[in-house]
Amino acid sequence: MKIQSALSASTARTLPGVLVTSIAGLVLCAANPVFAVDKPAISAVSAASSVAASTGHNDAGGIDWRKDNDVDAAFAQAKASKKPMFLYWGAVWCPPCNQVKATIFNRQDFIDRSRHFIPVYLDGDTPSAQKLAARFKVRGYPTMILFKPDGSEITRLPGEVDAERYLQVLVSAMNSSLSVQDSLKLALAGSKKVNAEDWSLLADYSWDDPEQKLVNNKEVASTLFRLAELCPAGPNATRLYLKALSVSATTPPGQNGIDKTVAVEKVIKALGDSHLARDNMDIVTGSPAELLDYLSAPKTDTRGKLIVALNAALLKLADDTTLSKTDRLGAVNGLATLAKLDNAKPESSFLKDIQKRVTQIEQATTDAYERQSVVNAAAHAYGSAGMLDESDNLLRAELKRSHSPYYFMSSLASNAKKRGDKAAAVNWYEQAYNAAKGPATRLQWGSSYVSGLTELAPSEDARIEKAVQSVLAEIGTTENAFYERNRAYLDRMGKKLLEWNKDGKHQASFQKIRTQLDGICAKLPANDPQRAACQAVLSNAKS
């Protein structure tokens, strides 16, 4: 039994009134064979690409990145040359960052385009990077912003869409006379000055970025729905509407009330259009279960129709060899998510097809940047299908070849946690922290280790105390340690420690930790905003 029939049977079990024949008929409309697979290739990463990846920069690509962290000098250069400035914010270990390097930054058309702007590479582990991140409101990796020569922000570019669409967005942003903020104001006012290119930039803006400056995060969904109403009918209006639904699916109930019957019809129509489904691949593959839960109730005809449409679209995306390997695995992950929806149990034939798909794509991936992204996506797809052993095997093998193995150690910790193996989970968190490199990265992994300990091994006071003291010792010698991502992870660690000691049972260890932190805070100048941030880490006050 191939994946189509496996999905059909699984769906029919949970959806009364939906005929297996009709489900199979729609799902079988996907390309034949079930999965178009890449030809097997040597799975080992070449030494040259491994060395390149370890630098964190795509030097071989021909982009003349500024890597000196002197953003003011870069702005001066942009102003003098009358060129826009392109700011890339990322990290060596980050899978989406590696995806961008493997699919966008190495493209000749992007390299050629880069000569028309000032490209600035800002790595989160370099000196002063976190302080600069606070200045430009960038936190999540990767974030890419295009600025005018005068320093004003034109737009935040999405990192989830495929390379072709990304280049289109970049070119549109560089050619536009308006910033996205100006376009938004005009669009909401009903101005006819907003042209098709301006609407395209609004539709492709990085709305998912919690640091975006266009509207309050609580108003993103309602703003997107309003824009979808005002936008001329076409692909841009569809994307704005689908993005609004995606955002709404993660907001509290009662907000952004819409006619869900109409919404379901629009979603099914969009999914049935292969071009629209591909253009909105990031939404289709990223949140199918959330969309289903938002738009339908379990075991209803509405949910059945949505699942049919989603399965068909996901299968086509999984078979689309013009998409990146990571994006195709994202579609496989979506299929696995749907197969387990509403407590359904995928059949063995379905799981075998998932494994075959993942194996063939993984073995065909030799580029070091791409592997960091592909292996992460593959392990996630396995996890969504409940195939934790297969996920573990893949992750363990990658530890020997990855330029950032600590990332996959954290994934192994998550798998162990899902199994209920607390000891193994904590040990993987510890190994990941010990292997991590770079001040911001080590703080992030150290915080995760401490959080794992307080949750999974709360009685091990000595181990928790030692872990926290190690993290704080490094913070004490790190310049600008209390900015942006660093600050967020310190706050998170502090909250975990406060919860751990809420009943006072760990007061002796907690007091030693507080004393160490107080010493670090005291060394910061009184007028330095970092001092208040430092003091808030272990207080009940909101940092």
Coordinates of C-alpha atoms in Angstrom, one line a residue:
M1 CA 0.0 0.0 0.0
K2 CA 1.5 3.4 -1.0
I3 CA 1.1 6.6 0.9
Q4 CA -2.0 7.7 -1.0
S5 CA -4.1 4.7 0.1
A6 CA -2.5 4.7 3.6
L7 CA -3.6 8.3 4.0
S8 CA -7.0 7.6 2.6
A9 CA -7.7 4.8 5.1
S10 CA -6.4 6.8 8.0
T11 CA -8.5 9.8 7.1
A12 CA -11.6 7.7 6.5
R13 CA -11.4 6.2 10.0
T14 CA -11.7 9.6 11.6
L15 CA -14.1 11.3 9.3
P16 CA -17.7 10.0 9.1
G17 CA -19.4 10.6 5.9
V18 CA -16.3 11.0 3.8
L19 CA -15.9 8.2 1.3
V20 CA -12.6 6.5 0.9
T21 CA -13.0 6.5 -2.9
S22 CA -13.4 10.3 -3.0
I23 CA -10.5 10.8 -0.7
A24 CA -8.3 8.5 -2.7
G25 CA -9.4 10.0 -5.9
L26 CA -8.3 13.5 -4.9
V27 CA -5.1 12.5 -3.2
L28 CA -4.2 10.3 -6.2
C29 CA -4.3 13.4 -8.3
A30 CA -0.8 14.1 -7.0
A31 CA 2.1 13.3 -9.3
N32 CA 2.9 9.7 -10.0
P33 CA 5.0 8.1 -8.6
V34 CA 4.0 9.0 -5.0
F35 CA 7.2 10.8 -4.3
A36 CA 9.5 12.1 -7.0
V37 CA 12.9 11.3 -5.4
D38 CA 16.4 12.6 -6.0
K39 CA 18.9 10.2 -7.4
P40 CA 21.0 8.8 -4.5
A41 CA 24.3 10.6 -4.0
I42 CA 27.3 10.3 -1.7
S43 CA 26.1 11.2 1.7
A44 CA 29.4 12.3 3.2
V45 CA 30.0 16.0 3.3
S46 CA 33.1 17.2 1.4
A47 CA 35.9 18.5 3.5
A48 CA 35.9 21.8 1.6
S49 CA 32.2 22.5 2.3
S50 CA 32.6 21.5 6.0
V51 CA 35.4 24.0 6.4
A52 CA 33.4 26.7 4.6
A53 CA 30.4 26.1 6.9
S54 CA 32.5 26.3 10.0
T55 CA 33.4 29.9 9.2
G56 CA 29.8 30.9 9.3
H57 CA 30.2 32.9 6.0
N58 CA 29.6 32.1 2.4
D59 CA 32.9 33.5 1.2
A60 CA 33.0 31.3 -1.8
G61 CA 29.8 32.7 -3.1
G62 CA 31.2 36.0 -4.3
I63 CA 29.2 38.3 -2.0
D64 CA 31.3 41.2 -0.7
W65 CA 29.9 41.0 2.9
R66 CA 30.8 43.6 5.4
K67 CA 31.6 41.5 8.5
D68 CA 33.2 44.1 10.8
N69 CA 30.1 44.8 12.9
D70 CA 30.5 48.5 12.0
V71 CA 26.9 49.1 10.9
D72 CA 27.3 52.9 11.1
A73 CA 30.2 52.7 8.6
A74 CA 28.0 50.5 6.4
F75 CA 25.2 53.1 6.5
A76 CA 27.7 55.8 5.6
Q77 CA 28.9 53.7 2.7
A78 CA 25.3 53.2 1.6
K79 CA 24.6 56.9 1.8
A80 CA 27.7 57.8 -0.1
S81 CA 27.1 55.3 -2.8
K82 CA 23.4 55.9 -2.9
K83 CA 22.8 52.2 -2.5
P84 CA 20.4 50.3 -0.2
M85 CA 21.9 48.3 2.7
F86 CA 21.0 44.6 3.2
L87 CA 21.4 43.4 6.8
Y88 CA 21.6 39.7 7.4
W89 CA 21.3 38.5 11.0
G90 CA 22.1 34.8 11.6
A91 CA 24.1 32.1 13.4
V92 CA 26.3 29.3 12.2
W93 CA 24.2 26.6 13.7
C94 CA 20.7 27.8 12.7
P95 CA 19.0 25.5 10.1
P96 CA 17.0 28.2 8.4
C97 CA 20.2 30.3 8.1
N98 CA 22.0 27.5 6.5
Q99 CA 19.0 27.0 4.2
V100 CA 19.3 30.6 3.1
K101 CA 23.1 30.1 2.4
A102 CA 22.4 26.9 0.4
T103 CA 19.5 28.2 -1.7
I104 CA 19.8 32.0 -1.9
F105 CA 23.2 33.4 -1.1
N106 CA 24.9 31.0 -3.4
R107 CA 22.8 31.9 -6.4
Q108 CA 24.5 33.8 -9.2
D109 CA 21.5 36.1 -9.6
F110 CA 21.6 37.0 -5.9
I111 CA 25.3 37.5 -6.0
D112 CA 24.9 39.8 -9.1
R113 CA 22.1 41.7 -7.3
S114 CA 24.3 42.1 -4.2
R115 CA 26.5 44.5 -6.1
H116 CA 23.6 47.0 -6.1
F117 CA 23.4 47.1 -2.3
I118 CA 25.7 47.1 0.7
P119 CA 25.6 43.6 2.2
V120 CA 26.2 43.4 5.9
Y121 CA 26.6 40.0 7.7
L122 CA 25.9 40.2 11.4
D123 CA 26.6 36.9 13.3
G124 CA 24.9 36.7 16.7
D125 CA 28.1 35.4 18.3
T126 CA 30.4 38.3 17.2
P127 CA 31.3 41.1 19.6
S128 CA 28.6 43.8 20.1
A129 CA 26.2 41.8 17.9
Q130 CA 23.5 41.4 20.5
K131 CA 23.6 45.2 21.2
L132 CA 23.2 45.9 17.6
A133 CA 20.4 43.4 17.4
A134 CA 18.6 45.4 20.1
R135 CA 19.1 48.5 18.0
F136 CA 17.6 47.1 14.9
K137 CA 15.0 44.9 16.7
V138 CA 16.2 41.6 15.3
R139 CA 16.1 38.5 17.5
G140 CA 15.1 35.4 15.5
Y141 CA 17.6 33.8 13.2
P142 CA 17.6 34.5 10.3
T143 CA 16.3 38.1 9.9
M144 CA 17.0 40.0 6.7
I145 CA 16.2 43.7 6.4
L146 CA 16.6 46.1 3.5
F147 CA 17.3 49.7 4.3
K148 CA 17.3 52.9 2.2
P149 CA 20.6 54.7 1.8
D150 CA 19.3 57.2 4.5
G151 CA 19.0 54.3 7.0
S152 CA 15.2 54.0 7.0
E153 CA 13.8 50.5 6.9
I154 CA 12.3 49.5 3.5
T155 CA 11.2 46.0 4.4
R156 CA 11.9 42.8 6.3
L157 CA 12.3 40.0 3.9
P158 CA 10.8 36.5 4.5
G159 CA 13.1 33.6 5.0
E160 CA 10.5 30.9 4.5
V161 CA 9.6 31.3 0.8
D162 CA 11.5 29.5 -2.0
A163 CA 14.6 31.2 -3.6
E164 CA 12.8 32.3 -6.8
R165 CA 10.1 34.2 -4.9
Y166 CA 12.7 35.6 -2.5
L167 CA 14.6 37.2 -5.3
Q168 CA 11.4 38.7 -6.7
V169 CA 10.6 40.2 -3.3
L170 CA 14.2 41.6 -3.0
V171 CA 14.1 43.2 -6.5
S172 CA 10.6 44.7 -5.8
A173 CA 11.9 46.1 -2.5
M174 CA 14.9 47.7 -4.2
N175 CA 12.8 49.2 -7.0
S176 CA 10.0 50.5 -4.8
S177 CA 9.8 54.2 -4.1
L178 CA 7.9 53.5 -0.9
S179 CA 8.8 51.6 2.3
V180 CA 6.4 48.8 3.4
Q181 CA 5.4 51.1 6.3
D182 CA 4.4 53.9 3.9
S183 CA 2.6 51.3 1.7
L184 CA 0.7 50.0 4.7
K185 CA -0.6 53.4 5.6
L186 CA -1.7 54.2 2.1
A187 CA -3.3 50.8 1.7
L188 CA -5.3 51.0 4.9
A189 CA -6.4 54.5 3.9
G190 CA -7.7 53.1 0.6
S191 CA -5.3 55.0 -1.5
K192 CA -5.0 54.2 -5.2
K193 CA -1.3 55.1 -5.1
V194 CA -0.5 51.6 -3.9
N195 CA 0.5 49.7 -7.0
A196 CA 0.9 45.9 -7.6
E197 CA 4.5 45.9 -6.6
D198 CA 3.6 47.6 -3.3
W199 CA 0.9 45.0 -2.6
S200 CA 3.4 42.3 -3.3
L201 CA 5.8 43.7 -0.7
L202 CA 2.9 43.8 1.8
A203 CA 1.9 40.2 1.0
D204 CA 5.5 39.0 1.3
Y205 CA 6.5 41.0 4.4
S206 CA 7.9 39.0 7.3
W207 CA 4.8 39.3 9.4
D208 CA 5.8 36.3 11.5
D209 CA 8.7 38.3 12.9
P210 CA 7.7 39.2 16.5
E211 CA 10.1 42.2 16.3
Q212 CA 8.4 43.6 13.1
K213 CA 7.6 47.3 13.4
L214 CA 4.6 47.7 11.2
V215 CA 1.8 47.0 13.7
N216 CA 1.3 45.8 17.2
N217 CA 1.7 42.0 17.3
K218 CA -1.8 41.7 18.7
E219 CA -3.1 43.5 15.6
V220 CA -1.3 41.5 12.9
A221 CA -4.1 39.2 12.1
S222 CA -6.8 41.9 11.9
T223 CA -4.5 44.1 9.8
L224 CA -3.9 41.2 7.4
F225 CA -7.6 40.5 7.0
R226 CA -8.2 44.2 6.3
L227 CA -5.4 44.3 3.7
A228 CA -6.8 41.1 2.1
E229 CA -10.2 42.9 1.7
L230 CA -8.6 46.1 0.2
C231 CA -6.1 44.3 -2.1
P232 CA -7.2 43.8 -5.7
A233 CA -8.2 40.2 -6.3
G234 CA -5.3 38.0 -7.2
P235 CA -2.3 36.1 -5.7
N236 CA -1.4 39.0 -3.3
A237 CA -4.9 39.1 -1.8
T238 CA -4.9 35.3 -1.4
R239 CA -1.6 35.3 0.4
L240 CA -2.6 38.1 2.7
Y241 CA -5.8 36.2 3.6
L242 CA -4.0 32.9 4.1
K243 CA -1.4 34.6 6.2
A244 CA -4.1 36.2 8.3
L245 CA -5.7 32.8 8.9
S246 CA -2.3 31.3 9.8
V247 CA -1.7 34.1 12.4
S248 CA -5.3 33.8 13.7
A249 CA -4.8 30.1 14.3
T250 CA -2.3 30.9 17.0
T251 CA -4.2 33.7 18.7
P252 CA -6.6 33.3 21.7
P253 CA -10.2 32.2 20.9
G254 CA -12.6 35.0 20.3
Q255 CA -10.3 37.2 18.4
N256 CA -10.4 38.0 14.6
G257 CA -13.9 36.6 14.2
I258 CA -14.5 35.6 10.6
D259 CA -17.0 33.6 8.6
K260 CA -15.3 30.2 8.7
T261 CA -17.6 28.7 6.1
V262 CA -16.3 31.3 3.6
A263 CA -12.7 30.8 4.9
V264 CA -12.9 27.1 4.3
E265 CA -14.1 27.6 0.7
K266 CA -11.2 30.1 0.1
V267 CA -8.6 27.8 1.6
I268 CA -9.8 24.8 -0.4
K269 CA -9.8 26.9 -3.6
A270 CA -6.3 28.1 -3.0
L271 CA -5.0 24.6 -2.2
G272 CA -6.5 23.3 -5.4
D273 CA -4.5 25.8 -7.5
S274 CA -1.0 24.4 -7.8
H275 CA 0.6 27.8 -8.4
L276 CA -1.1 29.4 -5.4
A277 CA -0.3 26.4 -3.2
R278 CA 3.4 26.7 -4.2
D279 CA 3.5 30.5 -3.7
N280 CA 2.1 29.9 -0.2
M281 CA 4.2 26.8 0.5
D282 CA 5.4 28.2 3.8
I283 CA 1.8 28.4 5.1
V284 CA 0.7 25.1 3.7
T285 CA 3.6 23.1 5.1
G286 CA 4.1 25.2 8.2
S287 CA 0.8 25.1 10.0
P288 CA -1.7 22.6 8.5
A289 CA -2.8 21.2 11.8
E290 CA -3.3 24.7 13.3
L291 CA -5.4 25.7 10.3
L292 CA -7.5 22.6 10.6
D293 CA -8.1 23.2 14.3
Y294 CA -9.0 26.9 13.7
L295 CA -11.4 26.2 10.8
S296 CA -13.0 22.9 11.7
A297 CA -14.0 20.5 14.5
P298 CA -12.8 16.9 14.7
K299 CA -14.8 14.2 12.8
T300 CA -16.8 16.7 10.7
D301 CA -17.4 16.9 7.0
T302 CA -15.7 20.3 6.9
R303 CA -12.6 18.8 8.4
G304 CA -12.7 15.9 6.0
K305 CA -12.8 18.3 3.0
L306 CA -9.9 20.4 4.3
I307 CA -7.8 17.3 5.0
V308 CA -8.4 16.1 1.4
A309 CA -7.3 19.4 0.0
L310 CA -4.3 19.7 2.3
N311 CA -3.1 16.2 1.5
A312 CA -3.4 16.8 -2.2
A313 CA -1.5 20.0 -2.0
L314 CA 1.2 18.6 0.3
L315 CA 1.8 15.6 -1.9
K316 CA 2.3 17.9 -4.9
L317 CA 4.8 20.0 -2.9
A318 CA 6.6 16.9 -1.7
D319 CA 7.0 15.8 -5.3
D320 CA 8.0 19.2 -6.6
T321 CA 11.7 18.8 -7.5
T322 CA 12.0 22.6 -8.2
L323 CA 11.6 23.2 -4.5
S324 CA 14.5 22.9 -2.1
K325 CA 15.0 19.6 -0.3
T326 CA 14.2 21.2 3.0
D327 CA 10.9 22.6 1.7
R328 CA 9.9 19.2 0.3
L329 CA 10.6 17.6 3.6
G330 CA 8.5 20.3 5.2
A331 CA 5.6 19.0 3.0
V332 CA 6.4 15.4 4.2
N333 CA 6.2 16.7 7.7
G334 CA 2.8 18.2 7.0
L335 CA 1.6 14.8 5.7
A336 CA 2.9 13.1 8.8
T337 CA 1.2 15.7 11.0
L338 CA -2.2 15.1 9.2
A339 CA -1.8 11.3 9.4
K340 CA -1.7 11.5 13.2
L341 CA -4.4 14.2 13.6
D342 CA -7.2 13.5 16.0
N343 CA -5.3 10.5 17.5
A344 CA -5.2 8.6 14.3
K345 CA -2.6 5.9 13.9
P346 CA -0.7 5.9 10.6
E347 CA -0.4 2.5 8.9
S348 CA 3.0 0.8 8.5
S349 CA 3.0 1.3 4.8
F350 CA 2.7 5.1 5.3
L351 CA 5.6 5.1 7.8
K352 CA 7.7 3.1 5.3
D353 CA 7.0 5.6 2.6
I354 CA 8.0 8.4 5.0
Q355 CA 11.3 6.7 5.8
K356 CA 12.0 6.0 2.1
R357 CA 11.4 9.7 1.3
V358 CA 13.5 11.0 4.1
T359 CA 16.4 8.6 3.4
Q360 CA 16.6 9.4 -0.3
I361 CA 16.6 13.2 0.2
E362 CA 19.1 13.0 3.1
Q363 CA 21.5 10.8 1.1
A364 CA 21.3 13.2 -1.9
T365 CA 22.4 16.1 0.2
T366 CA 26.1 16.8 0.3
D367 CA 26.4 20.5 0.8
A368 CA 27.3 21.3 4.4
Y369 CA 25.0 24.3 4.7
E370 CA 22.1 22.4 3.2
R371 CA 22.6 19.3 5.4
Q372 CA 22.2 21.4 8.6
S373 CA 18.8 22.4 7.3
V374 CA 17.8 19.1 5.6
V375 CA 18.7 16.8 8.6
N376 CA 16.8 19.1 10.9
A377 CA 13.7 18.9 8.7
A378 CA 14.1 15.2 8.2
A379 CA 14.4 14.5 12.0
H380 CA 11.3 16.7 12.5
A381 CA 9.3 14.8 9.9
Y382 CA 10.3 11.5 11.6
G383 CA 9.2 13.0 15.0
S384 CA 5.9 14.1 13.6
A385 CA 5.2 10.6 12.4
G386 CA 6.1 9.2 15.8
M387 CA 9.3 7.5 14.4
L388 CA 11.6 8.6 17.2
D389 CA 14.1 5.8 16.7
E390 CA 14.6 6.7 13.0
S391 CA 15.0 10.4 14.1
D392 CA 17.6 9.4 16.6
N393 CA 19.6 7.3 14.2
L394 CA 19.7 10.2 11.7
L395 CA 20.7 12.7 14.3
R396 CA 23.4 10.6 15.8
A397 CA 25.0 9.9 12.4
E398 CA 25.0 13.7 11.8
L399 CA 26.9 14.5 14.9
K400 CA 30.1 13.2 13.2
R401 CA 29.8 15.5 10.2
S402 CA 27.9 18.6 11.2
H403 CA 29.7 21.8 11.8
S404 CA 27.3 22.5 14.7
P405 CA 26.6 19.1 16.3
Y406 CA 25.3 20.7 19.5
Y407 CA 22.1 21.7 17.6
F408 CA 21.3 18.0 16.9
M409 CA 22.2 17.0 20.4
S410 CA 19.4 19.3 21.6
S411 CA 17.1 17.5 19.2
L412 CA 18.2 14.2 20.7
A413 CA 17.4 15.6 24.1
S414 CA 13.9 16.5 22.9
N415 CA 13.3 13.0 21.5
A416 CA 14.4 11.5 24.8
K417 CA 12.1 13.8 26.7
K418 CA 9.2 12.6 24.4
R419 CA 10.0 9.0 25.4
G420 CA 10.0 9.9 29.0
D421 CA 13.7 9.1 29.4
K422 CA 14.5 12.0 31.7
A423 CA 18.1 11.0 32.4
A424 CA 19.0 10.7 28.7
A425 CA 17.3 14.0 27.9
V426 CA 19.3 15.8 30.6
N427 CA 22.6 14.2 29.5
W428 CA 22.0 15.3 25.9
Y429 CA 21.3 18.9 27.1
E430 CA 24.5 18.8 29.0
Q431 CA 26.5 17.5 26.0
A432 CA 25.0 20.1 23.8
Y433 CA 26.0 22.9 26.1
N434 CA 29.5 21.5 26.5
A435 CA 29.9 21.4 22.7
A436 CA 28.4 24.8 21.9
K437 CA 30.6 27.5 20.5
G438 CA 30.3 31.3 20.7
P439 CA 29.2 33.4 23.6
A440 CA 25.5 33.9 22.6
T441 CA 25.2 30.3 21.5
R442 CA 26.7 29.0 24.7
L443 CA 24.3 31.1 26.7
Q444 CA 21.3 29.8 24.7
W445 CA 22.4 26.2 25.1
G446 CA 23.4 26.7 28.8
S447 CA 20.0 28.2 29.5
S448 CA 18.4 25.1 27.8
Y449 CA 20.5 22.8 29.9
V450 CA 19.5 24.6 33.1
S451 CA 15.8 24.6 32.1
G452 CA 16.1 20.9 31.3
L453 CA 17.6 20.2 34.7
T454 CA 15.0 22.1 36.7
E455 CA 12.2 20.4 34.9
L456 CA 13.6 16.8 34.6
A457 CA 16.0 16.5 37.5
P458 CA 14.8 19.1 40.1
S459 CA 16.3 17.2 43.0
E460 CA 19.9 17.4 41.7
D461 CA 20.7 20.7 43.4
A462 CA 24.5 20.3 43.0
R463 CA 24.2 19.7 39.3
I464 CA 21.8 22.6 38.8
E465 CA 24.0 24.9 40.8
K466 CA 27.1 23.9 38.9
A467 CA 25.4 24.5 35.5
V468 CA 24.1 27.9 36.4
Q469 CA 27.4 29.0 37.9
S470 CA 29.1 28.0 34.6
V471 CA 26.7 30.0 32.5
L472 CA 27.0 33.0 34.8
A473 CA 30.8 32.8 34.8
E474 CA 30.8 33.1 31.0
I475 CA 28.3 36.0 31.1
G476 CA 30.5 37.8 33.5
T477 CA 33.3 37.9 31.0
T478 CA 31.1 38.7 27.9
E479 CA 30.8 42.2 26.6
N480 CA 27.2 43.4 26.1
A481 CA 25.9 40.2 27.6
F482 CA 22.4 41.5 28.6
Y483 CA 21.1 42.5 25.2
E484 CA 18.4 41.0 22.9
R485 CA 18.6 37.2 22.6
N486 CA 21.1 36.9 25.5
R487 CA 18.7 38.9 27.7
A488 CA 15.7 36.8 26.6
Y489 CA 17.5 33.5 27.5
L490 CA 18.7 34.8 30.8
D491 CA 15.2 35.9 31.7
R492 CA 13.9 32.5 30.7
M493 CA 16.6 30.8 32.8
G494 CA 15.8 33.1 35.8
K495 CA 12.1 32.3 35.5
K496 CA 12.9 28.5 35.6
L497 CA 15.1 28.9 38.7
L498 CA 12.4 31.0 40.5
E499 CA 9.9 28.3 39.8
W500 CA 12.3 25.6 40.9
N501 CA 12.8 27.3 44.2
K502 CA 9.3 28.6 44.7
D503 CA 8.8 26.5 47.8
G504 CA 12.2 27.3 49.2
K505 CA 13.4 23.7 49.1
H506 CA 16.5 24.6 47.2
Q507 CA 17.3 27.9 49.0
A508 CA 21.0 27.1 49.7
S509 CA 21.9 26.5 46.0
F510 CA 19.6 29.3 44.9
Q511 CA 21.3 31.8 47.3
K512 CA 24.7 30.9 45.9
I513 CA 23.4 31.5 42.4
R514 CA 21.9 34.9 43.4
T515 CA 25.1 36.0 45.1
Q516 CA 27.1 35.2 42.0
L517 CA 24.7 37.1 39.8
D518 CA 24.6 40.1 42.2
G519 CA 28.4 40.3 41.8
I520 CA 28.1 40.4 38.0
C521 CA 25.4 43.1 38.2
A522 CA 27.4 45.2 40.6
K523 CA 30.3 45.5 38.2
L524 CA 28.1 47.1 35.5
P525 CA 27.9 50.9 35.6
A526 CA 24.9 52.3 37.4
N527 CA 23.8 54.2 34.2
D528 CA 24.2 51.1 32.0
P529 CA 20.7 49.7 31.0
Q530 CA 22.3 46.2 31.3
R531 CA 22.5 46.6 35.1
A532 CA 18.7 46.7 35.4
A533 CA 18.4 43.8 33.1
C534 CA 20.9 41.8 35.1
Q535 CA 19.1 42.6 38.4
A536 CA 15.8 41.5 37.0
V537 CA 17.0 38.0 36.0
L538 CA 16.3 36.5 39.5
S539 CA 13.6 38.9 40.6
N540 CA 9.8 38.6 40.3
A541 CA 9.8 41.9 38.4
K542 CA 9.3 41.7 34.7
S543 CA 12.6 42.3 32.9

